[in-house]
Short mmCIF file of C-alpha atoms in Angstrom, two decimals:
data_model
loop_
_atom_site.label_atom_id
_atom_site.label_comp_id
_atom_site.label_asym_id
_atom_site.label_seq_id
_atom_site.Cartn_x
_atom_site.Cartn_y
_atom_site.Cartn_z
CA MET A 23 -0.15 -0.05 -0.08
CA THR A 24 2.85 2.13 0.85
CA ALA A 25 3.96 1.86 -2.73
CA VAL A 26 1.01 2.57 -4.32
CA ILE A 27 0.49 5.88 -2.40
CA SER A 28 4.23 6.80 -3.09
CA SER A 29 3.52 5.97 -6.69
CA PHE A 30 0.47 8.38 -6.65
CA ALA A 31 2.57 11.25 -5.04
CA ARG A 32 5.11 10.81 -7.71
CA ALA A 33 2.12 11.30 -10.57
CA ARG A 34 1.26 14.27 -8.27
CA ARG A 35 4.55 16.42 -8.48
CA ALA A 36 5.47 15.53 -12.12
CA PHE A 37 1.78 17.17 -13.14
CA ALA A 38 0.75 19.37 -10.71
CA VAL A 39 -3.20 20.01 -10.25
CA ASP A 40 -4.35 23.47 -8.84
CA MET A 41 -4.37 22.75 -5.53
CA PRO A 42 -6.65 22.96 -3.16
CA LEU A 43 -8.95 20.24 -4.59
CA LYS A 44 -12.54 20.94 -5.19
CA VAL A 45 -14.49 17.98 -4.37
CA GLY A 46 -18.36 17.34 -4.70
CA VAL A 47 -20.55 14.86 -3.57
CA LEU A 48 -23.95 14.40 -5.43
CA GLY A 49 -26.47 12.19 -3.29
CA ALA A 50 -24.82 13.47 0.03
CA GLY A 51 -26.37 10.88 2.42
CA ALA A 52 -24.52 8.93 5.13
CA VAL A 53 -21.54 7.67 2.93
CA GLY A 54 -21.14 10.62 1.02
CA ALA A 55 -21.51 13.20 3.78
CA TYR A 56 -18.94 11.19 5.49
CA VAL A 57 -16.45 10.63 3.05
CA GLY A 58 -16.94 14.31 1.96
CA GLY A 59 -16.74 16.01 5.52
CA MET A 60 -13.99 13.86 6.70
CA ILE A 61 -11.99 15.26 3.59
CA LYS A 62 -12.85 18.62 5.05
CA LEU A 63 -11.75 17.62 8.11
CA ARG A 64 -8.51 16.66 7.51
CA THR A 65 -7.28 18.53 4.23
CA SER A 66 -7.56 21.95 2.81
CA ALA A 67 -9.84 20.72 -0.17
CA ASP A 68 -12.85 22.60 -1.16
CA VAL A 69 -15.78 20.67 -0.84
CA VAL A 70 -19.32 21.00 -2.01
CA LEU A 71 -22.12 18.47 -0.62
CA VAL A 72 -25.61 17.98 -2.49
CA GLY A 73 -28.08 16.44 -0.62
CA ARG A 74 -31.89 16.15 0.56
CA ARG A 75 -33.07 19.12 2.25
CA ASN A 76 -32.53 17.55 5.57
CA LEU A 77 -29.00 17.42 5.28
CA VAL A 78 -29.05 20.91 4.17
CA ASP A 79 -31.01 22.35 7.41
CA GLN A 80 -28.86 20.20 9.94
CA VAL A 81 -25.26 20.85 8.64
CA THR A 82 -26.41 24.87 8.12
CA ALA A 83 -27.49 24.84 11.41
CA GLY A 84 -25.08 22.68 13.45
CA GLY A 85 -22.31 21.71 10.97
CA MET A 86 -21.36 18.32 10.98
CA VAL A 87 -20.44 15.88 13.64
CA LEU A 88 -18.32 12.53 12.60
CA ARG A 89 -17.54 10.12 14.73
CA PRO A 90 -14.65 7.88 12.51
CA ASN A 91 -13.23 5.51 14.79
CA PRO A 92 -16.06 2.82 16.00
CA ARG A 93 -13.39 1.46 18.75
CA LYS A 94 -13.04 4.97 20.35
CA PRO A 95 -16.58 6.18 20.35
CA ARG A 96 -15.26 9.34 22.20
CA ASP A 97 -13.25 10.59 19.61
CA VAL A 98 -15.82 13.35 18.00
CA PHE A 99 -14.75 15.96 15.35
CA ALA A 100 -16.74 18.98 14.23
CA VAL A 101 -16.87 20.40 10.90
CA HIS A 102 -18.00 23.71 11.01
CA PRO A 103 -21.14 24.85 8.84
CA THR A 104 -19.38 27.92 6.93
CA SER A 105 -16.45 25.31 6.04
CA LEU A 106 -18.18 23.53 3.55
CA THR A 107 -20.77 24.24 0.86
CA VAL A 108 -23.82 22.52 1.42
CA THR A 109 -26.93 22.37 -1.35
CA ASP A 110 -29.70 20.80 -2.76
CA ASP A 111 -28.84 22.17 -6.03
CA PRO A 112 -26.46 20.37 -8.30
CA LYS A 113 -25.15 23.40 -10.03
CA ALA A 114 -23.02 23.77 -7.18
CA LEU A 115 -20.77 21.23 -8.39
CA LYS A 116 -19.68 23.42 -11.45
CA GLY A 117 -15.82 23.30 -11.31
CA CYS A 118 -15.34 20.72 -9.09
CA ASP A 119 -12.35 18.32 -9.83
CA VAL A 120 -13.90 15.49 -8.30
CA ILE A 121 -17.24 14.30 -7.83
CA PHE A 122 -18.36 11.57 -5.65
CA VAL A 123 -21.78 10.03 -6.92
CA ALA A 124 -23.52 8.51 -3.53
CA VAL A 125 -26.90 8.54 -4.61
CA LYS A 126 -29.02 5.43 -4.85
CA THR A 127 -28.86 2.75 -7.49
CA THR A 128 -32.39 3.82 -8.45
CA ALA A 129 -31.31 7.41 -9.01
CA THR A 130 -27.89 7.01 -10.85
CA ALA A 131 -29.85 7.90 -14.15
CA GLU A 132 -30.67 11.11 -12.83
CA ALA A 133 -27.82 11.78 -11.58
CA ALA A 134 -25.96 11.10 -14.78
CA SER A 135 -28.13 13.53 -16.43
CA GLU A 136 -27.91 16.22 -13.93
CA LEU A 137 -23.80 15.83 -14.43
CA GLU A 138 -23.95 15.90 -18.31
CA ARG A 139 -26.24 19.29 -18.17
CA ILE A 140 -23.09 20.64 -16.05
CA ALA A 141 -20.30 19.13 -18.31
CA GLU A 142 -22.19 20.36 -21.87
CA LYS A 143 -21.97 23.85 -20.56
CA GLY A 144 -17.91 23.24 -20.00
CA GLY A 145 -18.62 23.16 -16.05
CA PHE A 146 -16.23 20.82 -15.14
CA PRO A 147 -12.07 21.27 -15.99
CA PRO A 148 -10.59 18.84 -18.42
CA HIS A 149 -9.19 16.80 -15.62
CA ALA A 150 -12.14 16.11 -13.88
CA LEU A 151 -12.85 12.82 -12.64
CA VAL A 152 -16.32 11.00 -11.26
CA LEU A 153 -16.11 8.26 -8.69
CA SER A 154 -19.04 6.33 -8.03
CA LEU A 155 -19.50 5.14 -4.41
CA GLN A 156 -22.51 2.82 -5.06
CA ASN A 157 -24.04 -0.50 -4.52
CA GLY A 158 -24.11 -2.69 -7.76
CA VAL A 159 -22.21 -2.90 -10.97
CA GLY A 160 -24.29 -1.04 -13.40
CA ASN A 161 -23.76 2.29 -12.08
CA GLY A 162 -20.50 3.06 -13.79
CA ALA A 163 -21.83 2.04 -17.16
CA ILE A 164 -25.03 4.48 -16.86
CA LEU A 165 -22.69 7.55 -16.03
CA THR A 166 -19.76 6.93 -18.58
CA LYS A 167 -22.45 7.09 -21.42
CA ALA A 168 -23.67 10.41 -20.13
CA LEU A 169 -20.37 11.72 -19.61
CA GLU A 170 -17.61 9.81 -21.88
CA LYS A 171 -18.17 12.19 -24.95
CA HIS A 172 -17.41 15.34 -22.61
CA SER A 173 -14.06 13.70 -21.56
CA VAL A 174 -15.11 13.34 -17.99
CA ALA A 175 -13.94 10.38 -16.71
CA THR A 176 -15.93 7.57 -14.74
CA LEU A 177 -14.28 5.41 -12.28
CA PRO A 178 -16.29 2.84 -10.20
CA CYS A 179 -15.57 2.28 -6.66
CA MET A 180 -16.15 0.02 -4.08
CA VAL A 181 -17.04 1.04 -0.24
CA ASN A 182 -16.02 -1.27 2.38
CA PHE A 183 -17.17 0.27 5.22
CA ASN A 184 -20.52 1.11 7.11
CA VAL A 185 -21.80 4.36 8.12
CA VAL A 186 -25.17 5.56 9.80
CA TRP A 187 -26.62 8.99 9.83
CA ASP A 188 -27.82 9.17 13.34
CA SER A 189 -29.40 12.25 12.92
CA TYR A 190 -31.28 11.48 9.83
CA GLY A 191 -34.83 11.76 11.64
CA ASN A 192 -33.92 14.62 14.00
CA LEU A 193 -36.95 17.30 13.74
CA ASP A 194 -34.34 19.69 15.79
CA SER A 195 -30.98 20.75 13.58
CA ALA A 196 -29.34 22.75 15.99
CA ASN A 197 -27.03 19.77 16.88
CA GLY A 198 -26.02 19.42 13.24
CA CYS A 199 -25.45 16.18 10.66
CA VAL A 200 -24.77 13.67 13.25
CA ILE A 201 -22.54 10.67 11.18
CA ARG A 202 -21.13 7.54 13.07
CA ARG A 203 -18.66 4.85 11.15
CA CYS A 204 -19.65 1.40 12.48
CA THR A 205 -16.97 -0.74 10.85
CA PRO A 206 -13.45 -0.47 11.99
CA SER A 207 -10.46 -1.03 9.76
CA LYS A 208 -8.99 -4.15 9.41
CA LYS A 209 -5.84 -5.06 8.30
CA GLY A 210 -5.04 -5.89 4.69
CA MET A 211 -8.62 -4.70 4.03
CA PRO A 212 -9.39 -1.71 2.25
CA CYS A 213 -11.93 0.93 3.22
CA LEU A 214 -12.30 2.10 -0.68
CA VAL A 215 -11.35 0.33 -3.84
CA VAL A 216 -11.39 2.61 -6.52
CA GLN A 217 -11.18 1.72 -10.45
CA ASP A 218 -7.27 3.00 -11.52
CA LEU A 219 -6.90 4.84 -14.54
CA PRO A 220 -5.23 2.80 -17.48
CA LYS A 221 -1.47 3.27 -18.32
CA LYS A 222 -1.96 5.59 -21.21
CA ALA A 223 -4.87 7.70 -22.84
CA ALA A 224 -7.40 5.03 -24.80
CA LYS A 225 -11.19 4.95 -25.99
CA ASP A 226 -11.51 2.31 -22.97
CA GLY A 227 -15.18 3.03 -21.93
CA THR A 228 -13.99 5.48 -19.22
CA GLY A 229 -13.84 8.93 -21.22
CA MET A 230 -10.24 8.55 -21.70
CA MET A 231 -9.91 9.68 -25.33
CA ASP A 232 -7.25 12.61 -24.07
CA HIS A 233 -4.41 14.52 -25.26
CA PRO A 234 -1.44 13.04 -23.48
CA SER A 235 -1.33 16.20 -21.60
CA VAL A 236 -4.82 16.54 -20.40
CA PHE A 237 -4.64 12.54 -19.44
CA SER A 238 -1.98 13.33 -17.15
CA ALA A 239 -3.94 15.83 -15.55
CA LYS A 240 -6.29 13.44 -15.03
CA LYS A 241 -3.50 10.87 -13.27
CA ALA A 242 -2.69 14.11 -10.94
CA ASN A 243 -6.00 14.64 -10.44
CA LEU A 244 -6.73 11.42 -8.89
CA ALA A 245 -3.54 11.24 -7.21
CA ALA A 246 -4.46 14.41 -5.35
CA LEU A 247 -7.67 12.56 -4.53
CA ILE A 248 -6.14 9.23 -3.48
CA ASP A 249 -3.96 11.27 -0.67
CA ALA A 250 -6.74 13.31 0.26
CA VAL A 251 -9.05 10.24 0.91
CA ALA A 252 -5.73 8.23 2.89
CA ALA A 253 -5.63 11.69 4.96
CA THR A 254 -9.17 10.71 6.33
CA GLY A 255 -7.84 7.47 7.72
CA LEU A 256 -9.53 5.79 5.23
CA VAL A 257 -7.40 2.59 3.57
CA VAL A 258 -7.74 3.33 -0.38
CA LYS A 259 -6.56 0.79 -2.98
CA THR A 260 -6.94 1.06 -6.74
CA GLU A 261 -7.48 -1.62 -9.36
CA LEU A 262 -7.11 -1.77 -12.94
CA ASP A 263 -10.08 -4.06 -13.09
CA ILE A 264 -12.48 -3.53 -10.55
CA SER A 265 -15.23 -5.60 -11.70
CA PRO A 266 -14.42 -8.74 -9.73
CA THR A 267 -14.39 -6.58 -6.24
CA LEU A 268 -17.95 -5.42 -7.33
CA PHE A 269 -19.29 -8.69 -7.70
CA SER A 270 -17.88 -9.74 -4.78
CA LYS A 271 -19.47 -6.82 -2.96
CA ILE A 272 -23.00 -8.24 -4.08
CA LEU A 273 -22.32 -11.40 -2.23
CA VAL A 274 -21.59 -9.60 0.90
CA ASN A 275 -24.56 -7.11 0.28
CA LEU A 276 -27.13 -10.07 0.09
CA GLN A 277 -27.32 -9.78 3.95
CA SER A 278 -28.94 -6.63 3.56
CA PRO A 279 -32.31 -7.56 2.65
CA ILE A 280 -31.96 -10.36 5.59
CA ASN A 281 -31.14 -7.41 7.93
CA ALA A 282 -34.05 -5.31 6.64
CA LEU A 283 -36.14 -7.96 6.98
CA SER A 284 -35.38 -8.60 10.39
CA GLY A 285 -35.73 -4.95 11.50
CA ALA A 286 -32.84 -5.41 13.74
CA PRO A 287 -28.99 -4.21 13.93
CA VAL A 288 -26.48 -6.34 11.79
CA PRO A 289 -24.97 -8.00 14.62
CA VAL A 290 -28.66 -8.97 16.16
CA THR A 291 -29.53 -10.45 12.75
CA LEU A 292 -26.46 -12.34 12.25
CA SER A 293 -26.45 -13.56 15.94
CA LYS A 294 -29.30 -16.22 14.80
CA ARG A 295 -28.63 -19.33 12.68
CA LYS A 296 -31.92 -18.78 10.57
CA TYR A 297 -31.17 -15.47 9.31
CA ARG A 298 -27.60 -16.50 8.58
CA MET A 299 -29.11 -19.63 6.78
CA ALA A 300 -31.00 -17.55 4.77
CA TRP A 301 -27.94 -15.13 3.60
CA ARG A 302 -26.08 -18.45 3.19
CA ALA A 303 -28.72 -19.49 0.75
CA LEU A 304 -28.58 -16.53 -1.26
CA LEU A 305 -25.19 -16.59 -1.42
CA LEU A 306 -24.67 -20.11 -3.01
CA GLU A 307 -27.36 -19.33 -5.12
CA ALA A 308 -25.47 -16.37 -6.65
CA LEU A 309 -22.17 -18.07 -6.36
CA ASP A 310 -23.71 -20.59 -8.86
CA VAL A 311 -25.00 -18.11 -10.88
CA TYR A 312 -21.64 -16.23 -11.22
CA ARG A 313 -19.81 -19.63 -11.99
CA ALA A 314 -22.53 -20.29 -14.71
CA CYS A 315 -21.55 -16.32 -16.22
CA GLY A 316 -17.88 -17.20 -15.53
CA ILE A 317 -17.50 -14.29 -13.15
CA LYS A 318 -14.86 -13.82 -10.91
CA THR A 319 -14.48 -12.80 -7.10
CA ARG A 320 -11.75 -10.85 -5.30
CA LYS A 321 -11.77 -12.08 -1.75
CA PRO A 322 -10.47 -15.43 -0.72
CA CYS A 323 -12.93 -15.29 2.04
CA VAL A 324 -15.99 -16.00 -0.41
CA SER A 325 -15.43 -19.76 -0.73
CA VAL A 326 -15.33 -20.28 3.11
CA LEU A 327 -18.04 -18.03 4.13
CA PRO A 328 -20.71 -20.53 3.92
CA LEU A 329 -19.26 -22.66 6.26
CA ILE A 330 -19.01 -19.95 8.50
CA LEU A 331 -22.53 -19.00 8.17
CA ALA A 332 -24.03 -22.50 8.66
CA SER A 333 -22.15 -22.51 12.19
CA PRO A 334 -24.21 -22.97 15.30
CA ASP A 335 -24.97 -19.82 17.23
CA TRP A 336 -22.85 -20.50 20.10
CA LEU A 337 -19.53 -20.88 17.57
CA TYR A 338 -20.29 -18.48 15.47
CA ASN A 339 -21.20 -15.78 18.25
CA ALA A 340 -18.06 -16.25 19.76
CA ALA A 341 -16.24 -15.91 16.56
CA ALA A 342 -18.66 -12.74 15.29
CA PRO A 343 -16.02 -10.08 17.37
CA VAL A 344 -13.10 -11.10 15.64
CA LEU A 345 -14.78 -12.21 11.86
CA PHE A 346 -17.06 -9.22 11.72
CA PRO A 347 -16.52 -6.15 14.16
CA LEU A 348 -19.16 -4.36 13.89
CA ASP A 349 -20.87 -1.52 16.08
CA PRO A 350 -23.87 -2.96 18.12
CA LYS A 351 -26.00 -0.61 16.35
CA CYS A 352 -24.91 -1.01 12.73
CA LYS A 353 -27.51 -1.38 10.16
CA SER A 354 -27.56 -1.92 6.55
CA SER A 355 -28.41 0.86 4.12
CA MET A 356 -31.46 -1.10 3.12
CA LEU A 357 -32.43 -1.22 6.84
CA GLN A 358 -32.09 2.33 7.13
CA ASP A 359 -34.05 2.91 3.34
CA CYS A 360 -36.92 1.11 5.11
CA GLU A 361 -37.08 2.82 8.30
CA SER A 362 -37.08 6.08 6.41
CA GLY A 363 -39.57 5.04 3.77
CA ARG A 364 -37.32 5.45 0.82
CA LYS A 365 -36.86 2.97 -1.85
CA THR A 366 -34.27 0.22 -1.42
CA GLU A 367 -31.46 -0.91 -3.85
CA ILE A 368 -32.54 -4.41 -4.01
CA ASP A 369 -33.06 -4.62 -7.60
CA ALA A 370 -28.99 -3.83 -7.70
CA ILE A 371 -28.34 -6.54 -5.51
CA CYS A 372 -30.35 -9.52 -5.66
CA GLY A 373 -31.75 -8.09 -8.91
CA GLU A 374 -28.57 -8.41 -10.59
CA VAL A 375 -28.29 -12.36 -9.47
CA VAL A 376 -31.73 -12.46 -11.00
CA ARG A 377 -30.90 -11.09 -14.21
CA LEU A 378 -27.46 -13.20 -14.73
CA ALA A 379 -29.65 -16.09 -13.93
CA ARG A 380 -31.86 -15.14 -16.60
CA ARG A 381 -28.97 -14.53 -19.15
CA ASN A 382 -27.61 -18.00 -18.38
CA ALA A 383 -30.72 -19.50 -18.72
CA ASN A 384 -31.22 -17.98 -22.34
CA ARG A 385 -27.78 -19.01 -23.33
CA ALA A 386 -28.20 -22.44 -22.33
CA ARG A 387 -31.20 -22.74 -24.35
CA ASP A 388 -29.56 -21.41 -27.46
CA ASP A 389 -26.71 -23.92 -26.82
CA ASP A 390 -29.36 -26.57 -26.66
CA ALA A 391 -30.59 -25.80 -29.65
CA SER A 392 -27.54 -25.79 -31.12
CA GLY A 393 -26.46 -29.38 -30.09
CA GLU A 394 -23.68 -27.15 -27.72
CA THR A 395 -22.29 -28.48 -24.37
CA TRP A 396 -22.85 -25.91 -21.65
CA GLY A 397 -20.44 -26.03 -19.43
CA MET A 398 -20.17 -26.54 -15.61
CA TYR A 399 -18.38 -23.01 -14.84
CA GLY A 400 -15.41 -24.68 -14.60
CA TYR A 401 -16.00 -27.34 -12.09
CA GLY A 402 -16.22 -30.99 -13.33
CA GLY A 403 -16.23 -34.44 -12.49
CA ALA A 404 -14.77 -35.42 -8.88
CA LEU A 405 -14.11 -31.76 -7.63
CA GLY A 406 -17.77 -30.42 -8.88
CA ARG A 407 -19.48 -33.37 -6.82
CA VAL A 408 -17.13 -32.52 -3.69
CA LEU A 409 -18.38 -28.73 -3.76
CA ALA A 410 -21.86 -30.06 -4.08
CA ILE A 411 -21.58 -32.26 -1.01
CA LEU A 412 -20.10 -29.59 1.04
CA GLY A 413 -22.84 -26.99 0.14
CA LEU A 414 -20.67 -24.65 -1.80
CA ARG A 415 -22.21 -25.02 -4.88
CA SER A 416 -25.54 -26.74 -6.45
CA ALA A 417 -25.38 -29.84 -8.30
CA GLY A 418 -26.89 -30.63 -11.57
CA ARG A 419 -26.75 -29.00 -15.16
CA SER A 420 -29.37 -26.35 -14.39
CA ALA A 421 -27.10 -24.96 -12.00
CA GLY A 422 -26.86 -21.31 -12.33
CA ARG A 423 -29.85 -20.80 -14.75
CA SER A 424 -32.01 -20.00 -11.70
CA ALA A 425 -31.90 -17.48 -9.29
CA ARG A 426 -35.21 -18.22 -7.41
CA LEU A 427 -34.30 -17.62 -3.73
CA ASN A 428 -32.75 -14.42 -4.73
CA ALA A 429 -36.17 -13.38 -6.97
CA ARG A 430 -38.04 -14.16 -3.85
CA ALA A 431 -35.80 -11.72 -1.93
CA VAL A 432 -36.55 -9.10 -4.02
CA GLU A 433 -40.51 -9.70 -3.74
CA LEU A 434 -40.21 -9.79 -0.08
CA VAL A 435 -38.14 -6.47 0.55
CA ARG A 436 -40.97 -4.93 -1.99
CA ARG A 437 -43.42 -5.80 0.01
CA LEU A 438 -41.47 -4.55 3.28
CA GLU A 439 -41.28 -1.21 1.16
CA PHE A 440 -45.12 -1.03 0.96
CA ASN A 441 -45.78 -2.33 4.39
CA GLY A 442 -43.10 -0.67 6.29
CA LEU A 443 -41.75 -1.13 9.83
CA PRO A 444 -42.37 -2.20 12.18
CA ASP A 445 -45.54 -4.39 10.32
CA GLY A 446 -43.02 -5.98 8.02
CA ARG A 447 -40.26 -7.49 10.02
CA MET A 448 -39.94 -11.02 10.21
CA ALA A 449 -38.77 -13.56 12.61
CA PRO A 450 -36.09 -15.67 11.96
CA ASP A 451 -38.12 -18.95 11.25
CA GLU A 452 -40.81 -17.08 9.68
CA LEU A 453 -38.38 -15.18 7.24
CA TRP A 454 -36.48 -18.97 6.48
CA GLU A 455 -40.05 -20.17 5.62
CA ALA A 456 -41.12 -17.40 3.28
CA LEU A 457 -37.71 -17.72 1.49
CA THR A 458 -37.42 -20.96 0.55
CA ASN A 459 -41.16 -22.27 0.43
CA ALA A 460 -42.58 -19.77 -1.58
#
């Protein structure tokens, strides 16, 4: 990691970007406001937060109160309201060197249109970068389609930490916007993974058809941003191909519908085996679909996670503080959405697995019609049978062509969106039956 940061520092010295950076956040909810607030707190960057009216009211009235270390809850930092710009008008992002897009996946197309309108009027510098801090795998393509013709580079990211906006529902804004980080840093695990820029300017789907000097300025801009984010205490990693990391994050996010349907904090949800088994069932089905698609995952723990989730409560709960160190009040963003009456991102998580399975089924039918053999996603013979016996993949030639459980999870969360909490809350046995016996 030190070598990576050093290389970025050398790039910034070679192609200087006017400092301080101007960093914007479009869709400044819990994650976006936290990242923007920490950058303002720890660096000299100018920060613009574009969010909902309650964010504007809270920050304007009382600034931001950030708790970045769940292991040290008394570490509290304040950001004065006059030290940053907070608004609900996306036009305020004009002139930003970097724009973090942190809207819900359901609003990505609208966000792309807002940014495109600014870019059409020359509102962004030539070295501007747009980084997607969103769940799912399709947001980068939507943003790229809108912005690459204006030479604005889009870089998907993977957020590997959880925050809670404690003051979200407060009617009194005087105490400011209070955001608390719930997951501590773990050795060897980045908090933020960023799609790296290619080594040279090329038309590669990210808006990189640039003059070499402009492309060098983009590299320097990314270097400056990496330094700024690292200064906040978030461990940053860059990858030339972030796709395996994004698909791995979906597997982790499959616990979100379980957490939302439980209506309880994540540690409480995971302490009950039936809830864990529901997550495990969704995960195993998704892995079958991935293998049928030839999709690779990044995290090595994916292969052992099903075994961990199936362990008895006494064993899991004894190991949980080491395996999954979480704030006792940590909640998934999906549960927070349900509590606030907002539409969830279930379509970008379980819905993505369902879409991939349908694609596999269509391809398999085409192959069957042409007399070709449809491969067993790289696992054959004895190895495939052993993995099936261990419960680490499904048996049979149809594996990966169906995502019945993930489709059912979509239905249950849609029903929860309609009924709301606490009426839509489901006990462990009730959820397991609803998921598996539909």
